[in-house]
Amino acid sequence: MVTAVKITPTLASPASKPQSLDTAMPYETRTALHLKGLVPSAVENFAAQDARAYEQLKNKGSDLEKYIFLSWLRNTNLNLFYRLVLSHLKEIAPIIYTPTVGQACQEFSHIYPFLAPPSAVDGLYIPLSEVDSIDEIIENYRASIPAGCVPETTVITDGSRILGLGDLGMNGMGIPVGKLQLYVAAAGLDPTRCLPIVLDFGTDNAKYLEDPLYLGIRQKRPADEEFYAATEKVLNGLTAAFPGIFIQFEDFNTPHAFGLLEKWRHRTLCFNDDIQGTGSVILAGFISAIKLAGIPAQDQRILFVGAGSAGVGVAKQLVDYLVIEHNIPEEQAKAMFWFVDSRGIITANRGDTLADHKVYFAREDNGSTQCKDLGEALEYVKPTALIGLSTIYKAFSEKILTRMNEINRQARPIIFPLSNPQTKAECTFEEAMRFTDNRVLFASGTAFPSYTIPGTNDTRVPGQGNNMYVFPPIGLGAKLVRPTKITDSMIFAVSKALSNTLSDEEIARGELYPRIERIRETSAQVAAAFIHQAVREGTAQDQHWIDLVQANPAQSATSETPDGTYSQAILDEVKSAMWTPAESAQQLFPTTKL
Ligand SMILES: NC(=O)c1ccc[n+]([C@@H]2O[C@H](COP(=O)([O-])OP(=O)(O)OC[C@H]3O[C@@H](n4cnc5c(N)ncnc54)[C@H](O)[C@@H]3O)[C@@H](O)[C@H]2O)c1
Ligand SMILES: O=C(O)C[C@H](O)C(=O)O
Ligand SMILES: [Mg+2]
């Protein structure tokens, strides 16, 4: 029998329970909870609290300081934190998420707060040496959370490929924390039931191993056999303790990202955000881009720069789309893709042993031609679309962008610099606009500022091709309909649904993704389509939603291919299932319950 000390964590404490020393707490509550005299005497409304929190945020000198402030606020007053995030999402998302979260991870061990109850537990840190004690670790966690707050969504990393920043070891914990904040903000997951996990399996990053303040275990990463055996123990423990938990694998190095997905995708409810989430979100943007490009889908020539989990994940999703939606035979669709990696165009006869995930797209029609870099590849392929998932900052130089513009005189060039954070982005929005005579169809992984075409009042908004548009609704849909697994067709339906969310105004302005301010609305639509698809293909397990979908079929219920449609009834119910922060002090501190 495992014993554990009972503490009250803030991340895991229900937002409906009184939080300590909240200035909005009514006198009756203060009296009943023996807090009289321990809080400043003014009893504030939320508007005043929000104004103070926003003022404090604005007064921070740097984005990292803002990140630290927001982390503190989340641990101190969950309800206020999410009110602030939701009312300033466009401004705050780049701080709690990409790009600032990247810097926060790099500094994680240095900025780690000295947590004490009630904000003591902010996730699970599982060292390699303790995987045999996983049940005890989980029991400790369970004992630390209020009853009823059993986790239903988890994001797990081992920190081995954080954004494009490489191996950050245990410091990668910032990513699961950041992703789960987006689950809550963008799709209304219950924050008290979200569990960030870092597998602290060592690091090959010499800088951290030598850093006296590094908080992870100080050893190199294990070999594959030990890695998979250890993750197996953790995932078995987790799924046994929390049956049906939705698992998002995040920022594992590419071989392990593919390896874990293959091992687990048919065994439990999981998905890999970098492979499937990125594939799904970029397909959505691509569907919109080819409608505007001026040449038909089957004539696209797509050049990928970077052939890791993200590049290959996106390309496979695009192949599926061309096959399913445009009736192009798979071999022909595959032949529309070329990949450049650090050694040039990937060909079957390049003379090196290709990693497994690169083999499918290796060209066999190149004869003796080998292109050693992007410049050569551009002349050889003459692409209509250039997709960057390479982690190489400024890989899309002025020369490359200018050439893309020249090659695509008859149609608009599609240029997606998708690497994160902005210090790894292949180019900026401004550069892509300037060097293509403002003709580019653009999406980037990290948000870039709008660009006003010089000498005009014409301001263009860049699309953010980031998986944040899809993992939150996938998680919400999964929580509600409880599918046995996440299938390719469910991911496909998500892409279609996301591409359908664009407003007439966004389409008219040539935008490829909905504005982030609308993300709650678009998440609900995407989650509704996900739910319909899960019911349609028989993976759904929740009888309530199965009945509801059957009583309210989507417009396309008879269509063979997932098309991302949904019924109004499901959309309405999804919206009402979303968690929102309490709207008034009365709701947060109901005196009747004292
Ligand atoms: N926008 C999004 O939503 C999103 C989602 C997932 C990943 N990403 C980003 O994609 C990037 C790659 O992630 P990954 O998991 O595929 O990583 P990875 O390290 O496995 O892949 C990087 C690829 O780039 C290639 N490369 C390295 N140097 C190159 C060069 N000079 N020229 C051409 N190619 C080169 C490598 O050979 C490798 O194939 C990261 O920056 C990550 O943040 C973005
Ligand atoms: O985290 C992000 O912003 C997107 C993506 O998952 C990445 O790894 O870059
Ligand atoms: Mg990622």
PDB file of C-alpha atoms in Angstrom, residues 286-427:
ATOM      1  CA  PHE A 286      -3.095  23.472 -48.408  1.00  0.00           C
ATOM      2  CA  ILE A 287      -6.694  22.779 -49.425  1.00  0.00           C
ATOM      3  CA  SER A 288      -7.366  26.504 -49.125  1.00  0.00           C
ATOM      4  CA  ALA A 289      -4.111  27.428 -50.900  1.00  0.00           C
ATOM      5  CA  ILE A 290      -4.713  25.317 -53.994  1.00  0.00           C
ATOM      6  CA  LYS A 291      -8.141  26.876 -54.402  1.00  0.00           C
ATOM      7  CA  LEU A 292      -6.369  30.239 -54.725  1.00  0.00           C
ATOM      8  CA  ALA A 293      -3.155  29.203 -56.458  1.00  0.00           C
ATOM      9  CA  GLY A 294      -4.436  29.147 -60.011  1.00  0.00           C
ATOM     10  CA  ILE A 295      -3.324  25.668 -61.030  1.00  0.00           C
ATOM     11  CA  PRO A 296      -5.156  22.396 -60.375  1.00  0.00           C
ATOM     12  CA  ALA A 297      -4.209  20.103 -57.517  1.00  0.00           C
ATOM     13  CA  GLN A 298      -2.850  17.374 -59.797  1.00  0.00           C
ATOM     14  CA  ASP A 299      -0.375  19.809 -61.382  1.00  0.00           C
ATOM     15  CA  GLN A 300       1.216  20.831 -58.087  1.00  0.00           C
ATOM     16  CA  ARG A 301       4.917  20.048 -57.642  1.00  0.00           C
ATOM     17  CA  ILE A 302       5.623  20.086 -53.938  1.00  0.00           C
ATOM     18  CA  LEU A 303       9.119  20.499 -52.550  1.00  0.00           C
ATOM     19  CA  PHE A 304       9.652  19.747 -48.863  1.00  0.00           C
ATOM     20  CA  VAL A 305      12.712  21.062 -47.077  1.00  0.00           C
ATOM     21  CA  GLY A 306      13.185  18.781 -44.066  1.00  0.00           C
ATOM     22  CA  ALA A 307      12.200  15.132 -43.899  1.00  0.00           C
ATOM     23  CA  GLY A 308      11.578  14.547 -40.206  1.00  0.00           C
ATOM     24  CA  SER A 309       8.423  13.587 -38.324  1.00  0.00           C
ATOM     25  CA  ALA A 310       6.728  16.805 -39.401  1.00  0.00           C
ATOM     26  CA  GLY A 311       7.775  16.840 -43.072  1.00  0.00           C
ATOM     27  CA  VAL A 312       6.906  13.204 -43.689  1.00  0.00           C
ATOM     28  CA  GLY A 313       3.725  13.458 -41.593  1.00  0.00           C
ATOM     29  CA  VAL A 314       2.504  16.410 -43.657  1.00  0.00           C
ATOM     30  CA  ALA A 315       3.420  14.882 -47.016  1.00  0.00           C
ATOM     31  CA  LYS A 316       1.632  11.612 -46.214  1.00  0.00           C
ATOM     32  CA  GLN A 317      -1.484  13.554 -45.289  1.00  0.00           C
ATOM     33  CA  LEU A 318      -1.299  15.460 -48.583  1.00  0.00           C
ATOM     34  CA  VAL A 319      -0.905  12.203 -50.543  1.00  0.00           C
ATOM     35  CA  ASP A 320      -4.028  10.821 -48.837  1.00  0.00           C
ATOM     36  CA  TYR A 321      -5.894  13.950 -49.789  1.00  0.00           C
ATOM     37  CA  LEU A 322      -4.848  13.805 -53.443  1.00  0.00           C
ATOM     38  CA  VAL A 323      -5.853  10.141 -53.598  1.00  0.00           C
ATOM     39  CA  ILE A 324      -9.173  10.466 -51.777  1.00  0.00           C
ATOM     40  CA  GLU A 325     -10.351  13.826 -52.965  1.00  0.00           C
ATOM     41  CA  HIS A 326      -8.858  14.141 -56.441  1.00  0.00           C
ATOM     42  CA  ASN A 327      -8.886  10.466 -57.441  1.00  0.00           C
ATOM     43  CA  ILE A 328      -5.191  10.522 -58.261  1.00  0.00           C
ATOM     44  CA  PRO A 329      -3.610   7.041 -58.050  1.00  0.00           C
ATOM     45  CA  GLU A 330      -1.242   6.784 -55.064  1.00  0.00           C
ATOM     46  CA  GLU A 331       1.944   6.310 -57.119  1.00  0.00           C
ATOM     47  CA  GLN A 332       1.093   9.352 -59.217  1.00  0.00           C
ATOM     48  CA  ALA A 333       0.258  11.404 -56.121  1.00  0.00           C
ATOM     49  CA  LYS A 334       3.517  10.365 -54.446  1.00  0.00           C
ATOM     50  CA  ALA A 335       5.419  11.456 -57.548  1.00  0.00           C
ATOM     51  CA  MET A 336       4.246  15.030 -56.951  1.00  0.00           C
ATOM     52  CA  PHE A 337       6.580  15.243 -53.907  1.00  0.00           C
ATOM     53  CA  TRP A 338      10.296  15.844 -53.546  1.00  0.00           C
ATOM     54  CA  PHE A 339      12.209  16.082 -50.267  1.00  0.00           C
ATOM     55  CA  VAL A 340      15.433  17.891 -49.476  1.00  0.00           C
ATOM     56  CA  ASP A 341      17.204  16.955 -46.256  1.00  0.00           C
ATOM     57  CA  SER A 342      20.660  17.941 -44.963  1.00  0.00           C
ATOM     58  CA  ARG A 343      22.241  15.947 -47.812  1.00  0.00           C
ATOM     59  CA  GLY A 344      20.118  17.204 -50.703  1.00  0.00           C
ATOM     60  CA  ILE A 345      17.186  15.654 -52.582  1.00  0.00           C
ATOM     61  CA  ILE A 346      16.294  12.274 -51.150  1.00  0.00           C
ATOM     62  CA  THR A 347      16.747   9.671 -53.847  1.00  0.00           C
ATOM     63  CA  ALA A 348      16.917   5.899 -53.699  1.00  0.00           C
ATOM     64  CA  ASN A 349      20.374   5.921 -55.319  1.00  0.00           C
ATOM     65  CA  ARG A 350      21.941   8.717 -53.295  1.00  0.00           C
ATOM     66  CA  GLY A 351      24.430   6.317 -51.781  1.00  0.00           C
ATOM     67  CA  ASP A 352      23.412   6.530 -48.121  1.00  0.00           C
ATOM     68  CA  THR A 353      21.170   4.320 -46.021  1.00  0.00           C
ATOM     69  CA  LEU A 354      17.895   6.147 -45.659  1.00  0.00           C
ATOM     70  CA  ALA A 355      16.073   6.228 -42.334  1.00  0.00           C
ATOM     71  CA  ASP A 356      12.875   4.123 -42.547  1.00  0.00           C
ATOM     72  CA  HIS A 357      10.547   7.120 -42.577  1.00  0.00           C
ATOM     73  CA  LYS A 358      12.310   8.616 -45.639  1.00  0.00           C
ATOM     74  CA  VAL A 359      12.106   5.564 -47.863  1.00  0.00           C
ATOM     75  CA  TYR A 360       8.509   6.043 -49.070  1.00  0.00           C
ATOM     76  CA  PHE A 361       9.261   9.412 -50.656  1.00  0.00           C
ATOM     77  CA  ALA A 362      12.753   8.642 -52.017  1.00  0.00           C
ATOM     78  CA  ARG A 363      12.791   9.507 -55.730  1.00  0.00           C
ATOM     79  CA  GLU A 364      13.583   6.738 -58.177  1.00  0.00           C
ATOM     80  CA  ASP A 365      13.213   8.758 -61.372  1.00  0.00           C
ATOM     81  CA  ASN A 366      16.304  10.929 -61.027  1.00  0.00           C
ATOM     82  CA  GLY A 367      18.694   8.812 -63.133  1.00  0.00           C
ATOM     83  CA  SER A 368      22.149   9.987 -62.162  1.00  0.00           C
ATOM     84  CA  THR A 369      21.030  13.429 -61.025  1.00  0.00           C
ATOM     85  CA  GLN A 370      21.623  14.243 -57.370  1.00  0.00           C
ATOM     86  CA  CYS A 371      20.876  17.731 -56.058  1.00  0.00           C
ATOM     87  CA  LYS A 372      22.970  18.545 -53.043  1.00  0.00           C
ATOM     88  CA  ASP A 373      21.024  21.508 -51.652  1.00  0.00           C
ATOM     89  CA  LEU A 374      17.822  23.541 -51.865  1.00  0.00           C
ATOM     90  CA  GLY A 375      19.159  25.879 -54.571  1.00  0.00           C
ATOM     91  CA  GLU A 376      19.878  22.976 -56.915  1.00  0.00           C
ATOM     92  CA  ALA A 377      16.632  21.244 -55.968  1.00  0.00           C
ATOM     93  CA  LEU A 378      14.623  24.342 -56.840  1.00  0.00           C
ATOM     94  CA  GLU A 379      16.038  24.419 -60.382  1.00  0.00           C
ATOM     95  CA  TYR A 380      15.552  20.683 -60.816  1.00  0.00           C
ATOM     96  CA  VAL A 381      11.992  20.416 -59.432  1.00  0.00           C
ATOM     97  CA  LYS A 382      10.601  23.851 -60.351  1.00  0.00           C
ATOM     98  CA  PRO A 383       8.109  23.546 -57.504  1.00  0.00           C
ATOM     99  CA  THR A 384       4.728  25.217 -57.186  1.00  0.00           C
ATOM    100  CA  ALA A 385       4.820  24.751 -53.404  1.00  0.00           C
ATOM    101  CA  LEU A 386       7.731  25.018 -50.974  1.00  0.00           C
ATOM    102  CA  ILE A 387       7.204  23.610 -47.486  1.00  0.00           C
ATOM    103  CA  GLY A 388       9.845  24.187 -44.789  1.00  0.00           C
ATOM    104  CA  LEU A 389      10.095  21.813 -41.832  1.00  0.00           C
ATOM    105  CA  SER A 390      13.870  21.827 -41.664  1.00  0.00           C
ATOM    106  CA  THR A 391      14.696  23.891 -38.541  1.00  0.00           C
ATOM    107  CA  ILE A 392      17.036  25.937 -40.764  1.00  0.00           C
ATOM    108  CA  TYR A 393      16.675  29.660 -40.060  1.00  0.00           C
ATOM    109  CA  LYS A 394      16.341  31.713 -43.255  1.00  0.00           C
ATOM    110  CA  ALA A 395      16.673  28.654 -45.507  1.00  0.00           C
ATOM    111  CA  PHE A 396      14.218  30.466 -47.786  1.00  0.00           C
ATOM    112  CA  SER A 397      16.632  33.265 -48.625  1.00  0.00           C
ATOM    113  CA  GLU A 398      15.912  36.241 -50.863  1.00  0.00           C
ATOM    114  CA  LYS A 399      17.388  34.247 -53.747  1.00  0.00           C
ATOM    115  CA  ILE A 400      15.170  31.205 -53.119  1.00  0.00           C
ATOM    116  CA  LEU A 401      12.016  33.305 -52.680  1.00  0.00           C
ATOM    117  CA  THR A 402      12.738  35.385 -55.775  1.00  0.00           C
ATOM    118  CA  ARG A 403      13.271  32.216 -57.806  1.00  0.00           C
ATOM    119  CA  MET A 404      10.001  30.727 -56.491  1.00  0.00           C
ATOM    120  CA  ASN A 405       8.273  33.848 -57.737  1.00  0.00           C
ATOM    121  CA  GLU A 406       9.894  33.598 -61.172  1.00  0.00           C
ATOM    122  CA  ILE A 407       9.140  29.893 -61.507  1.00  0.00           C
ATOM    123  CA  ASN A 408       5.502  30.529 -60.624  1.00  0.00           C
ATOM    124  CA  ARG A 409       4.661  33.449 -62.886  1.00  0.00           C
ATOM    125  CA  GLN A 410       1.465  31.766 -64.072  1.00  0.00           C
ATOM    126  CA  ALA A 411       0.217  30.855 -60.614  1.00  0.00           C
ATOM    127  CA  ARG A 412       0.638  32.053 -57.050  1.00  0.00           C
ATOM    128  CA  PRO A 413       3.527  30.338 -55.236  1.00  0.00           C
ATOM    129  CA  ILE A 414       2.670  28.427 -52.075  1.00  0.00           C
ATOM    130  CA  ILE A 415       5.369  29.028 -49.451  1.00  0.00           C
ATOM    131  CA  PHE A 416       5.029  27.609 -45.943  1.00  0.00           C
ATOM    132  CA  PRO A 417       8.011  28.196 -43.589  1.00  0.00           C
ATOM    133  CA  LEU A 418       6.715  25.982 -40.776  1.00  0.00           C
ATOM    134  CA  SER A 419       9.713  25.457 -38.478  1.00  0.00           C
ATOM    135  CA  ASN A 420       9.426  26.699 -34.903  1.00  0.00           C
ATOM    136  CA  PRO A 421      10.196  28.832 -33.035  1.00  0.00           C
ATOM    137  CA  GLN A 422      10.822  32.018 -35.040  1.00  0.00           C
ATOM    138  CA  THR A 423      14.596  31.607 -34.626  1.00  0.00           C
ATOM    139  CA  LYS A 424      14.277  28.478 -36.799  1.00  0.00           C
ATOM    140  CA  ALA A 425      11.708  29.743 -39.315  1.00  0.00           C
ATOM    141  CA  GLU A 426      12.761  29.386 -42.954  1.00  0.00           C
ATOM    142  CA  CYS A 427      11.647  32.996 -43.665  1.00  0.00           C
TER     143      CYS A 427
END
